[in-house]
Amino acid sequence: MGQMMSQPLLVSSIIEHADRHFGDKEIVSRRVEGDIHRYTYRDCHQRARRMANALATLGVKMGDRVATLAWNGYRHMELYYAISGSGAVLHTMNPRLHADQIAYMVDHAEDSYVFFDLTFLGLIETLAASCKSVKGFIAMADRGSMPASFRIPNLMCYEDLIESSSDRYAWPAFDENSASTLCYTSGTTGNPKGVLYSHRSTLLHAYASCLPDALNVSGREVLMPVVPMFHVNAWGFPYSAALTGAKLVLPGPMLDGSSLHDLIVREDVTVSAGVPTVWLGLLNHVERNALEFGKLRRIIIGGSACPPAMMKTFRDKYGVELLHTWGMTEMSPLGTVCTLQSQHLRLTQAEQDQVLEKQGHAIFGVDMKIVDDEGAELPWDGKSCGHLLVRGPWVVRNYFKAEGSSALQDGWFPTGDVATISPEGYMQITDRSKDVIKSGGEWIGSIELENVAMAHPAVQQAACIGVFHPKWDERPLLVVVKKADAALTRDELINSYQGKVAKWWTPDDVVFVDALPVGATGKILKNEIRNQLRHHKLPTA
Ligand code: AMP
C-alpha cells in the first residue's frame, strides 16, 4: 500500500482554502431586492461557519437533507458550504418545476428545513402544509424584509440565524464518500429522480473541471455562472471558483439580456456559463442596442446543443469564444468539453469550426462508449451512431432511494443520448434517443437539422421533430420562430437545406410559431411540441 496521508476530500476544505489563500477575492451578487451586494471569500467562509452553528442549534445532523429554493447569490453560496460542510446534505430544488413536483421532492428527500429566496414566498405558502418532514422554513432575508406570513409554520429569518450564531466552528472530518448534495433530474416524464453526490465525487469533479482543456478556471478570471445553483450545482462553479480564487459574480433572479449585460460590463466578467437560450437572449440584446461585451472572452455552453451559427457570430463579431460542453445531472454534470488539440492548429478556420461544433472529448475521469440496440460496442469512426454510455467517479451509480435496482447496464450509465465518436475521440450528440426521427427504419438526427435552420439569418429559434408519415413512419417537421420583422417562407427555408444534408434528411414541412416551449432548465420541450403538433398533416403524406 502507498504511504501517503489519507486525508478525506471534503467540500469544507475548498472554502477553507479560499479563505486562507484568496480571502480578499470578491463574490458579487445581484440580490432579489435588485441591489448589488459584494463581499469576499473570507466573509463567505465566516458566515458559512455561523450558519453551520445555526444548523446544529436547529438540530440538523449528519446526513439530514436541507433544501434550498434560491437563485445564484451569496446566501446560497454560504449554504453550499454550511450544509454540506457540516455533514448534512444540501438539496437544491429547481423552483421552475411544477409545485406538485417540488412537493414530491421535499417529501421524497425528507427535507428537514427549507431555505428560500423571497421570490418563492408564494410557492412556499402553497406547499408548506404538505411538507410533513419539514421542521421549519427560513427566508433568505434580513429582519426588515421578513414577510408577515401566517401560512408558513415556523418561519425564520436567515440574517437572525447568522447574527445569533458564533463564527467559531471547526468543520468536521468524515468519510469522503458521505453524501454532500442532492439534485433531482428535471423529470420531463414521470417524477424527478434524485442524484446524490458525495464529497469525493464533488471534489474530483471540481479538480477536473478546472483543467485548461476542461473549463479552464483560474484565479485570473471573473466568473459569472448563469447556470443556476439549483441545477447540477451550477456546473460546479461554486466549488471550482473557490478552489482557484476566481472572482465570482452571481446574477440572482435577473437573467434577461439587459441585466446580464449590465453585470458583465460593470464587473469585468471574463467567463460566463449557461444554456444556449440564455446566450440567444443576450446576443439579441447586444445586437439590437449596438453594444459590446466588455472583457468577456469565453462563454461555456451546454445543456442543449450549441447552434454553430451562434458560435460564429459571437467569435467573428465580438471576439467571444463559445466553448461547447456536454453533461448531465447524473454526471455532476461534466462529461465532455470541445477544445482543439495541437493537430488541429494547422487546419483552416472552417475545418476547426467543424471540430468545435461537436460536444468534445471526454475529460479525464469520464470514460465513454457508443453501442447499438443489442449493446455491442460501435467503432469510433465519426459515422457509427449509437447509444452513449459513460462511467467514472462522478457518474451516478444508483438513484436516491432506489435500493435494489441499478441505474447501470454492465457497469455503464446509459445517458439516453445518441452520438458518434470520431477517431480522435470527439463525441457528437445527434439526438436524445427519445427525439431521434425514425424515417423508413433509418435515424435522422434532429440537432443537425436544427443547426441548418439556425444558420438562416431570419431564424431566431428552431426545433425539429418527427411526425407521422403513412409511408416512412416518421418524417422531420421543422418548427421555427422567426426573428422580429424577418420575412421567411416555408419553401425558402426548405431550399436552404440543399447541399447541407442528405436529400432524404430535408424536413418535409415547416410550421412558424411565436415561441417554443421551454422547460425548467431552459431547454426546448420537444415532448410538448410533439404533443401540440401530433395531428399535423405533412404535405408529403
Ligand atoms: P440535465 O440532466 O437536465 O442537465 O440534461 C442532460 C441532457 O441534456 C443530456 O443527456 C443531453 O441530452 C442534453 N445535453 C447536455 N449538453 C448538451 C449538448 N452540449 N448538446 C446536446 N445535448 C446536450
Short mmCIF file of N, CA and C in Angstrom, two decimals, residues 269-424:
data_model
loop_
_atom_site.label_atom_id
_atom_site.label_comp_id
_atom_site.label_asym_id
_atom_site.label_seq_id
_atom_site.Cartn_x
_atom_site.Cartn_y
_atom_site.Cartn_z
N VAL A 269 -16.60 40.85 -16.15
CA VAL A 269 -16.71 39.39 -16.26
C VAL A 269 -15.90 38.91 -17.47
N THR A 270 -15.07 37.87 -17.27
CA THR A 270 -14.28 37.33 -18.38
C THR A 270 -14.84 36.01 -18.90
N VAL A 271 -15.49 35.25 -18.02
CA VAL A 271 -16.04 33.94 -18.41
C VAL A 271 -17.45 33.80 -17.85
N SER A 272 -18.35 33.28 -18.68
CA SER A 272 -19.69 33.01 -18.18
C SER A 272 -20.12 31.63 -18.65
N ALA A 273 -21.23 31.14 -18.12
CA ALA A 273 -21.64 29.78 -18.44
C ALA A 273 -23.14 29.63 -18.33
N GLY A 274 -23.72 28.88 -19.28
CA GLY A 274 -25.17 28.65 -19.24
C GLY A 274 -25.67 27.94 -20.48
N VAL A 275 -27.00 27.75 -20.55
CA VAL A 275 -27.61 27.03 -21.68
C VAL A 275 -27.77 27.97 -22.88
N PRO A 276 -27.88 27.41 -24.10
CA PRO A 276 -27.93 28.25 -25.30
C PRO A 276 -29.01 29.33 -25.30
N THR A 277 -30.21 29.03 -24.73
CA THR A 277 -31.29 30.03 -24.79
C THR A 277 -30.90 31.34 -24.10
N VAL A 278 -30.09 31.25 -23.04
CA VAL A 278 -29.64 32.45 -22.33
C VAL A 278 -28.81 33.32 -23.26
N TRP A 279 -27.93 32.69 -24.03
CA TRP A 279 -26.99 33.45 -24.87
C TRP A 279 -27.68 34.00 -26.10
N LEU A 280 -28.73 33.31 -26.56
CA LEU A 280 -29.53 33.86 -27.66
C LEU A 280 -30.16 35.16 -27.21
N GLY A 281 -30.68 35.17 -25.96
CA GLY A 281 -31.31 36.37 -25.40
C GLY A 281 -30.31 37.50 -25.25
N LEU A 282 -29.12 37.17 -24.75
CA LEU A 282 -28.10 38.20 -24.53
C LEU A 282 -27.61 38.76 -25.88
N LEU A 283 -27.40 37.85 -26.84
CA LEU A 283 -26.92 38.27 -28.16
C LEU A 283 -27.93 39.23 -28.80
N ASN A 284 -29.20 38.88 -28.71
CA ASN A 284 -30.26 39.73 -29.26
C ASN A 284 -30.19 41.12 -28.68
N HIS A 285 -30.02 41.18 -27.34
CA HIS A 285 -29.98 42.47 -26.65
C HIS A 285 -28.78 43.29 -27.14
N VAL A 286 -27.64 42.63 -27.25
CA VAL A 286 -26.42 43.33 -27.66
C VAL A 286 -26.54 43.81 -29.11
N GLU A 287 -27.09 42.97 -29.98
CA GLU A 287 -27.21 43.33 -31.40
C GLU A 287 -28.18 44.50 -31.57
N ARG A 288 -29.32 44.39 -30.87
CA ARG A 288 -30.37 45.40 -31.02
C ARG A 288 -29.91 46.78 -30.55
N ASN A 289 -29.04 46.78 -29.53
CA ASN A 289 -28.63 48.06 -28.95
C ASN A 289 -27.21 48.45 -29.32
N ALA A 290 -26.63 47.74 -30.30
CA ALA A 290 -25.27 48.03 -30.78
C ALA A 290 -24.28 48.14 -29.62
N LEU A 291 -24.27 47.12 -28.75
CA LEU A 291 -23.38 47.13 -27.59
C LEU A 291 -22.17 46.23 -27.83
N GLU A 292 -21.28 46.18 -26.85
CA GLU A 292 -20.13 45.27 -26.89
C GLU A 292 -20.19 44.39 -25.64
N PHE A 293 -19.24 43.46 -25.53
CA PHE A 293 -19.27 42.53 -24.40
C PHE A 293 -18.21 42.83 -23.33
N GLY A 294 -17.66 44.02 -23.32
CA GLY A 294 -16.67 44.38 -22.30
C GLY A 294 -15.48 43.43 -22.34
N LYS A 295 -15.14 42.85 -21.18
CA LYS A 295 -13.95 42.00 -21.10
C LYS A 295 -14.29 40.52 -21.30
N LEU A 296 -15.54 40.22 -21.62
CA LEU A 296 -15.95 38.81 -21.76
C LEU A 296 -15.18 38.15 -22.91
N ARG A 297 -14.51 37.04 -22.60
CA ARG A 297 -13.72 36.34 -23.63
C ARG A 297 -14.27 34.95 -23.93
N ARG A 298 -15.00 34.38 -22.97
CA ARG A 298 -15.35 32.98 -23.11
C ARG A 298 -16.73 32.71 -22.52
N ILE A 299 -17.53 31.94 -23.26
CA ILE A 299 -18.82 31.50 -22.73
C ILE A 299 -18.84 29.98 -22.78
N ILE A 300 -19.10 29.37 -21.65
CA ILE A 300 -19.17 27.91 -21.60
C ILE A 300 -20.64 27.55 -21.78
N ILE A 301 -20.87 26.71 -22.78
CA ILE A 301 -22.26 26.47 -23.17
C ILE A 301 -22.55 24.97 -23.12
N GLY A 302 -23.68 24.60 -22.59
CA GLY A 302 -24.05 23.19 -22.51
C GLY A 302 -25.51 23.08 -22.13
N GLY A 303 -25.97 21.87 -21.93
CA GLY A 303 -27.36 21.66 -21.57
C GLY A 303 -28.21 21.33 -22.78
N SER A 304 -27.91 21.94 -23.91
CA SER A 304 -28.51 21.63 -25.21
C SER A 304 -27.41 21.90 -26.23
N ALA A 305 -27.64 21.42 -27.45
CA ALA A 305 -26.61 21.62 -28.49
C ALA A 305 -26.48 23.10 -28.80
N CYS A 306 -25.24 23.54 -28.97
CA CYS A 306 -24.99 24.95 -29.29
C CYS A 306 -25.08 25.13 -30.80
N PRO A 307 -25.97 26.00 -31.30
CA PRO A 307 -26.04 26.20 -32.74
C PRO A 307 -24.73 26.79 -33.27
N PRO A 308 -24.10 26.15 -34.26
CA PRO A 308 -22.81 26.65 -34.78
C PRO A 308 -22.89 28.10 -35.27
N ALA A 309 -24.08 28.49 -35.79
CA ALA A 309 -24.20 29.86 -36.31
C ALA A 309 -23.99 30.87 -35.17
N MET A 310 -24.51 30.55 -33.99
CA MET A 310 -24.35 31.46 -32.85
C MET A 310 -22.87 31.53 -32.43
N MET A 311 -22.22 30.36 -32.48
CA MET A 311 -20.79 30.30 -32.14
C MET A 311 -19.99 31.26 -33.01
N LYS A 312 -20.32 31.24 -34.32
CA LYS A 312 -19.58 32.08 -35.28
C LYS A 312 -19.85 33.56 -35.02
N THR A 313 -21.10 33.90 -34.78
CA THR A 313 -21.43 35.32 -34.55
C THR A 313 -20.67 35.84 -33.33
N PHE A 314 -20.70 35.08 -32.24
CA PHE A 314 -20.01 35.52 -31.03
C PHE A 314 -18.52 35.73 -31.30
N ARG A 315 -17.91 34.78 -32.03
CA ARG A 315 -16.47 34.86 -32.23
C ARG A 315 -16.11 35.95 -33.26
N ASP A 316 -16.76 35.89 -34.44
CA ASP A 316 -16.35 36.78 -35.53
C ASP A 316 -16.72 38.23 -35.26
N LYS A 317 -17.86 38.45 -34.62
CA LYS A 317 -18.31 39.83 -34.44
C LYS A 317 -17.85 40.42 -33.12
N TYR A 318 -17.71 39.56 -32.09
CA TYR A 318 -17.46 40.11 -30.75
C TYR A 318 -16.19 39.57 -30.08
N GLY A 319 -15.51 38.64 -30.74
CA GLY A 319 -14.28 38.09 -30.16
C GLY A 319 -14.53 37.25 -28.92
N VAL A 320 -15.75 36.72 -28.77
CA VAL A 320 -16.06 35.87 -27.61
C VAL A 320 -16.09 34.41 -28.07
N GLU A 321 -15.28 33.59 -27.40
CA GLU A 321 -15.19 32.18 -27.77
C GLU A 321 -16.30 31.39 -27.05
N LEU A 322 -17.02 30.56 -27.80
CA LEU A 322 -18.04 29.70 -27.17
C LEU A 322 -17.46 28.30 -27.02
N LEU A 323 -17.45 27.82 -25.80
CA LEU A 323 -16.86 26.51 -25.51
C LEU A 323 -18.01 25.53 -25.33
N HIS A 324 -18.04 24.51 -26.20
CA HIS A 324 -19.16 23.57 -26.18
C HIS A 324 -18.88 22.43 -25.20
N THR A 325 -19.81 22.20 -24.27
CA THR A 325 -19.62 21.13 -23.29
C THR A 325 -20.89 20.27 -23.24
N TRP A 326 -20.73 19.08 -22.76
CA TRP A 326 -21.89 18.19 -22.62
C TRP A 326 -21.82 17.49 -21.27
N GLY A 327 -22.98 17.30 -20.67
CA GLY A 327 -23.02 16.56 -19.42
C GLY A 327 -24.45 16.38 -18.99
N MET A 328 -24.65 15.87 -17.81
CA MET A 328 -26.00 15.69 -17.29
C MET A 328 -26.01 15.66 -15.76
N THR A 329 -27.20 15.83 -15.19
CA THR A 329 -27.34 15.82 -13.74
C THR A 329 -26.66 14.59 -13.15
N GLU A 330 -26.83 13.46 -13.84
CA GLU A 330 -26.28 12.20 -13.34
C GLU A 330 -24.76 12.16 -13.43
N MET A 331 -24.15 13.21 -14.03
CA MET A 331 -22.70 13.23 -14.21
C MET A 331 -22.05 14.43 -13.52
N SER A 332 -22.75 15.05 -12.65
CA SER A 332 -22.22 16.12 -11.75
C SER A 332 -21.95 17.51 -12.32
N PRO A 333 -22.01 17.95 -13.51
CA PRO A 333 -22.54 17.30 -14.71
C PRO A 333 -21.50 17.02 -15.78
N LEU A 334 -20.24 17.34 -15.59
CA LEU A 334 -19.35 17.47 -16.74
C LEU A 334 -18.89 16.13 -17.34
N GLY A 335 -19.09 15.97 -18.67
CA GLY A 335 -18.64 14.76 -19.37
C GLY A 335 -17.62 15.06 -20.44
N THR A 336 -17.97 15.94 -21.37
CA THR A 336 -17.05 16.28 -22.46
C THR A 336 -16.95 17.80 -22.62
N VAL A 337 -15.81 18.21 -23.18
CA VAL A 337 -15.58 19.62 -23.49
C VAL A 337 -14.91 19.66 -24.85
N CYS A 338 -15.28 20.64 -25.68
CA CYS A 338 -14.68 20.69 -27.01
C CYS A 338 -13.62 21.79 -27.10
N THR A 339 -12.35 21.36 -27.06
CA THR A 339 -11.25 22.29 -27.31
C THR A 339 -10.38 21.67 -28.40
N LEU A 340 -9.60 22.50 -29.07
CA LEU A 340 -8.74 21.99 -30.15
C LEU A 340 -7.49 21.34 -29.55
N GLN A 341 -6.95 20.35 -30.27
CA GLN A 341 -5.68 19.74 -29.90
C GLN A 341 -4.61 20.30 -30.86
N SER A 342 -3.35 20.00 -30.55
CA SER A 342 -2.27 20.59 -31.37
C SER A 342 -2.42 20.26 -32.85
N GLN A 343 -2.91 19.02 -33.17
CA GLN A 343 -3.01 18.65 -34.58
C GLN A 343 -4.05 19.47 -35.34
N HIS A 344 -4.93 20.16 -34.61
CA HIS A 344 -5.97 20.95 -35.30
C HIS A 344 -5.49 22.36 -35.63
N LEU A 345 -4.35 22.75 -35.05
CA LEU A 345 -3.96 24.15 -35.18
C LEU A 345 -3.56 24.51 -36.61
N ARG A 346 -3.15 23.49 -37.40
CA ARG A 346 -2.79 23.82 -38.78
C ARG A 346 -3.97 23.72 -39.73
N LEU A 347 -5.14 23.42 -39.22
CA LEU A 347 -6.33 23.35 -40.08
C LEU A 347 -6.84 24.76 -40.40
N THR A 348 -7.68 24.86 -41.43
CA THR A 348 -8.29 26.16 -41.74
C THR A 348 -9.34 26.46 -40.68
N GLN A 349 -9.78 27.72 -40.65
CA GLN A 349 -10.81 28.11 -39.68
C GLN A 349 -12.07 27.25 -39.86
N ALA A 350 -12.45 27.04 -41.14
CA ALA A 350 -13.69 26.27 -41.40
C ALA A 350 -13.54 24.84 -40.87
N GLU A 351 -12.34 24.27 -41.05
CA GLU A 351 -12.12 22.89 -40.57
C GLU A 351 -12.12 22.86 -39.03
N GLN A 352 -11.51 23.88 -38.43
CA GLN A 352 -11.51 23.95 -36.97
C GLN A 352 -12.94 24.09 -36.44
N ASP A 353 -13.74 24.89 -37.17
CA ASP A 353 -15.13 25.08 -36.74
C ASP A 353 -15.89 23.76 -36.70
N GLN A 354 -15.57 22.89 -37.69
CA GLN A 354 -16.26 21.59 -37.72
C GLN A 354 -15.94 20.76 -36.48
N VAL A 355 -14.70 20.91 -35.98
CA VAL A 355 -14.35 20.21 -34.73
C VAL A 355 -15.09 20.84 -33.57
N LEU A 356 -15.09 22.17 -33.53
CA LEU A 356 -15.62 22.88 -32.35
C LEU A 356 -17.14 22.78 -32.20
N GLU A 357 -17.82 22.40 -33.29
CA GLU A 357 -19.28 22.22 -33.21
C GLU A 357 -19.66 20.99 -32.39
N LYS A 358 -18.71 20.06 -32.28
CA LYS A 358 -19.03 18.81 -31.58
C LYS A 358 -19.10 19.06 -30.07
N GLN A 359 -19.58 18.05 -29.35
CA GLN A 359 -19.67 18.20 -27.89
C GLN A 359 -18.32 17.95 -27.23
N GLY A 360 -17.37 17.33 -27.96
CA GLY A 360 -15.98 17.33 -27.49
C GLY A 360 -15.46 16.01 -26.98
N HIS A 361 -14.26 16.09 -26.40
CA HIS A 361 -13.61 14.88 -25.89
C HIS A 361 -13.91 14.73 -24.40
N ALA A 362 -13.89 13.48 -23.94
CA ALA A 362 -14.17 13.23 -22.53
C ALA A 362 -13.06 13.85 -21.70
N ILE A 363 -13.41 14.48 -20.58
CA ILE A 363 -12.37 14.96 -19.68
C ILE A 363 -11.87 13.77 -18.87
N PHE A 364 -10.63 13.83 -18.44
CA PHE A 364 -10.07 12.70 -17.70
C PHE A 364 -10.94 12.42 -16.47
N GLY A 365 -11.31 11.15 -16.32
CA GLY A 365 -12.24 10.79 -15.24
C GLY A 365 -13.54 10.25 -15.81
N VAL A 366 -13.83 10.63 -17.06
CA VAL A 366 -15.04 10.13 -17.70
C VAL A 366 -14.64 9.21 -18.84
N ASP A 367 -15.19 8.02 -18.83
CA ASP A 367 -14.94 7.04 -19.88
C ASP A 367 -16.25 6.91 -20.65
N MET A 368 -16.18 6.87 -21.99
CA MET A 368 -17.44 6.76 -22.73
C MET A 368 -17.34 5.73 -23.85
N LYS A 369 -18.50 5.23 -24.28
CA LYS A 369 -18.56 4.35 -25.44
C LYS A 369 -19.94 4.46 -26.08
N ILE A 370 -20.01 4.04 -27.36
CA ILE A 370 -21.32 4.00 -28.02
C ILE A 370 -21.63 2.55 -28.38
N VAL A 371 -22.91 2.19 -28.24
CA VAL A 371 -23.32 0.81 -28.50
C VAL A 371 -24.57 0.80 -29.39
N ASP A 372 -24.79 -0.36 -30.06
CA ASP A 372 -26.01 -0.50 -30.87
C ASP A 372 -27.16 -0.97 -29.98
N ASP A 373 -28.31 -1.23 -30.59
CA ASP A 373 -29.51 -1.61 -29.81
C ASP A 373 -29.29 -2.88 -28.99
N GLU A 374 -28.38 -3.75 -29.46
CA GLU A 374 -28.11 -5.01 -28.73
C GLU A 374 -27.00 -4.84 -27.69
N GLY A 375 -26.42 -3.66 -27.60
CA GLY A 375 -25.38 -3.41 -26.60
C GLY A 375 -23.97 -3.67 -27.12
N ALA A 376 -23.82 -4.00 -28.42
CA ALA A 376 -22.48 -4.25 -28.97
C ALA A 376 -21.79 -2.91 -29.24
N GLU A 377 -20.51 -2.84 -28.85
CA GLU A 377 -19.80 -1.56 -28.97
C GLU A 377 -19.58 -1.19 -30.44
N LEU A 378 -19.75 0.08 -30.75
CA LEU A 378 -19.59 0.58 -32.12
C LEU A 378 -18.25 1.29 -32.26
N PRO A 379 -17.70 1.31 -33.49
CA PRO A 379 -16.38 1.93 -33.68
C PRO A 379 -16.41 3.45 -33.56
N TRP A 380 -15.24 4.01 -33.20
CA TRP A 380 -15.07 5.47 -33.16
C TRP A 380 -14.61 5.90 -34.55
N ASP A 381 -15.57 6.00 -35.49
CA ASP A 381 -15.21 6.35 -36.87
C ASP A 381 -15.89 7.65 -37.31
N GLY A 382 -16.58 8.29 -36.37
CA GLY A 382 -17.24 9.56 -36.70
C GLY A 382 -18.53 9.35 -37.48
N LYS A 383 -18.84 8.09 -37.83
CA LYS A 383 -20.06 7.82 -38.62
C LYS A 383 -21.05 6.95 -37.84
N SER A 384 -20.52 5.90 -37.19
CA SER A 384 -21.41 4.98 -36.49
C SER A 384 -22.10 5.71 -35.35
N CYS A 385 -23.41 5.57 -35.33
CA CYS A 385 -24.21 6.34 -34.40
C CYS A 385 -24.86 5.38 -33.40
N GLY A 386 -24.67 5.60 -32.12
CA GLY A 386 -25.23 4.64 -31.15
C GLY A 386 -25.57 5.28 -29.83
N HIS A 387 -26.06 4.45 -28.92
CA HIS A 387 -26.42 4.92 -27.57
C HIS A 387 -25.14 5.21 -26.80
N LEU A 388 -25.12 6.36 -26.15
CA LEU A 388 -23.91 6.79 -25.45
C LEU A 388 -23.94 6.33 -23.99
N LEU A 389 -22.89 5.63 -23.58
CA LEU A 389 -22.78 5.14 -22.20
C LEU A 389 -21.53 5.75 -21.56
N VAL A 390 -21.60 6.00 -20.25
CA VAL A 390 -20.45 6.61 -19.57
C VAL A 390 -20.20 5.92 -18.23
N ARG A 391 -18.99 6.12 -17.72
CA ARG A 391 -18.71 5.69 -16.34
C ARG A 391 -17.60 6.58 -15.79
N GLY A 392 -17.51 6.63 -14.48
CA GLY A 392 -16.48 7.46 -13.86
C GLY A 392 -16.84 7.79 -12.43
N PRO A 393 -15.88 8.34 -11.67
CA PRO A 393 -16.10 8.56 -10.23
C PRO A 393 -17.10 9.67 -9.90
N TRP A 394 -17.53 10.47 -10.89
CA TRP A 394 -18.59 11.44 -10.60
C TRP A 394 -19.84 11.16 -11.45
N VAL A 395 -19.99 9.87 -11.80
CA VAL A 395 -21.20 9.44 -12.53
C VAL A 395 -22.07 8.64 -11.56
N VAL A 396 -23.40 8.83 -11.64
CA VAL A 396 -24.32 8.17 -10.70
C VAL A 396 -24.23 6.64 -10.82
N ARG A 397 -24.37 5.98 -9.66
CA ARG A 397 -24.42 4.51 -9.66
C ARG A 397 -25.87 4.07 -9.52
N ASN A 398 -26.57 4.81 -8.64
CA ASN A 398 -27.96 4.48 -8.39
C ASN A 398 -28.70 5.75 -7.99
N TYR A 399 -29.98 5.82 -8.33
CA TYR A 399 -30.76 6.98 -7.92
C TYR A 399 -31.08 6.90 -6.43
N PHE A 400 -31.31 8.06 -5.83
CA PHE A 400 -31.59 8.17 -4.40
C PHE A 400 -32.83 7.34 -4.04
N LYS A 401 -32.70 6.50 -3.03
CA LYS A 401 -33.78 5.64 -2.53
C LYS A 401 -34.26 4.64 -3.57
N ALA A 402 -33.40 4.28 -4.49
CA ALA A 402 -33.80 3.25 -5.47
C ALA A 402 -33.04 1.97 -5.18
N GLU A 403 -32.87 1.69 -3.88
CA GLU A 403 -32.14 0.48 -3.49
C GLU A 403 -32.79 -0.74 -4.12
N GLY A 404 -31.94 -1.68 -4.45
CA GLY A 404 -32.46 -2.91 -5.03
C GLY A 404 -32.49 -2.86 -6.54
N SER A 405 -32.36 -1.64 -7.10
CA SER A 405 -32.26 -1.55 -8.56
C SER A 405 -30.94 -0.88 -8.88
N SER A 406 -30.57 -0.85 -10.14
CA SER A 406 -29.33 -0.18 -10.51
C SER A 406 -29.59 0.72 -11.70
N ALA A 407 -28.91 1.88 -11.71
CA ALA A 407 -29.07 2.79 -12.84
C ALA A 407 -28.15 2.36 -13.99
N LEU A 408 -27.36 1.31 -13.77
CA LEU A 408 -26.31 0.95 -14.73
C LEU A 408 -26.66 -0.26 -15.60
N GLN A 409 -25.98 -0.33 -16.76
CA GLN A 409 -26.02 -1.53 -17.62
C GLN A 409 -24.60 -2.06 -17.69
N ASP A 410 -24.34 -3.20 -17.12
CA ASP A 410 -22.99 -3.78 -17.10
C ASP A 410 -21.95 -2.77 -16.63
N GLY A 411 -22.27 -2.02 -15.61
CA GLY A 411 -21.29 -1.10 -15.04
C GLY A 411 -21.21 0.25 -15.75
N TRP A 412 -22.03 0.46 -16.77
CA TRP A 412 -22.02 1.74 -17.50
C TRP A 412 -23.36 2.43 -17.33
N PHE A 413 -23.34 3.78 -17.32
CA PHE A 413 -24.59 4.53 -17.20
C PHE A 413 -25.09 4.91 -18.60
N PRO A 414 -26.31 4.46 -18.95
CA PRO A 414 -26.86 4.83 -20.27
C PRO A 414 -27.40 6.26 -20.22
N THR A 415 -26.83 7.12 -21.03
CA THR A 415 -27.16 8.55 -20.92
C THR A 415 -28.51 8.91 -21.55
N GLY A 416 -29.00 8.04 -22.45
CA GLY A 416 -30.23 8.39 -23.17
C GLY A 416 -29.93 9.28 -24.36
N ASP A 417 -28.67 9.53 -24.62
CA ASP A 417 -28.28 10.32 -25.79
C ASP A 417 -27.76 9.40 -26.88
N VAL A 418 -27.86 9.87 -28.12
CA VAL A 418 -27.37 9.12 -29.27
C VAL A 418 -26.23 9.94 -29.86
N ALA A 419 -25.10 9.29 -30.16
CA ALA A 419 -23.91 10.07 -30.54
C ALA A 419 -23.02 9.30 -31.50
N THR A 420 -22.12 10.04 -32.13
CA THR A 420 -20.99 9.45 -32.87
C THR A 420 -19.73 9.86 -32.11
N ILE A 421 -18.64 9.09 -32.32
CA ILE A 421 -17.34 9.49 -31.75
C ILE A 421 -16.32 9.39 -32.87
N SER A 422 -15.54 10.45 -33.06
CA SER A 422 -14.57 10.48 -34.17
C SER A 422 -13.33 9.66 -33.76
N PRO A 423 -12.48 9.29 -34.75
CA PRO A 423 -11.27 8.53 -34.40
C PRO A 423 -10.40 9.27 -33.38
N GLU A 424 -10.50 10.61 -33.35
CA GLU A 424 -9.70 11.38 -32.37
C GLU A 424 -10.39 11.47 -31.01
#
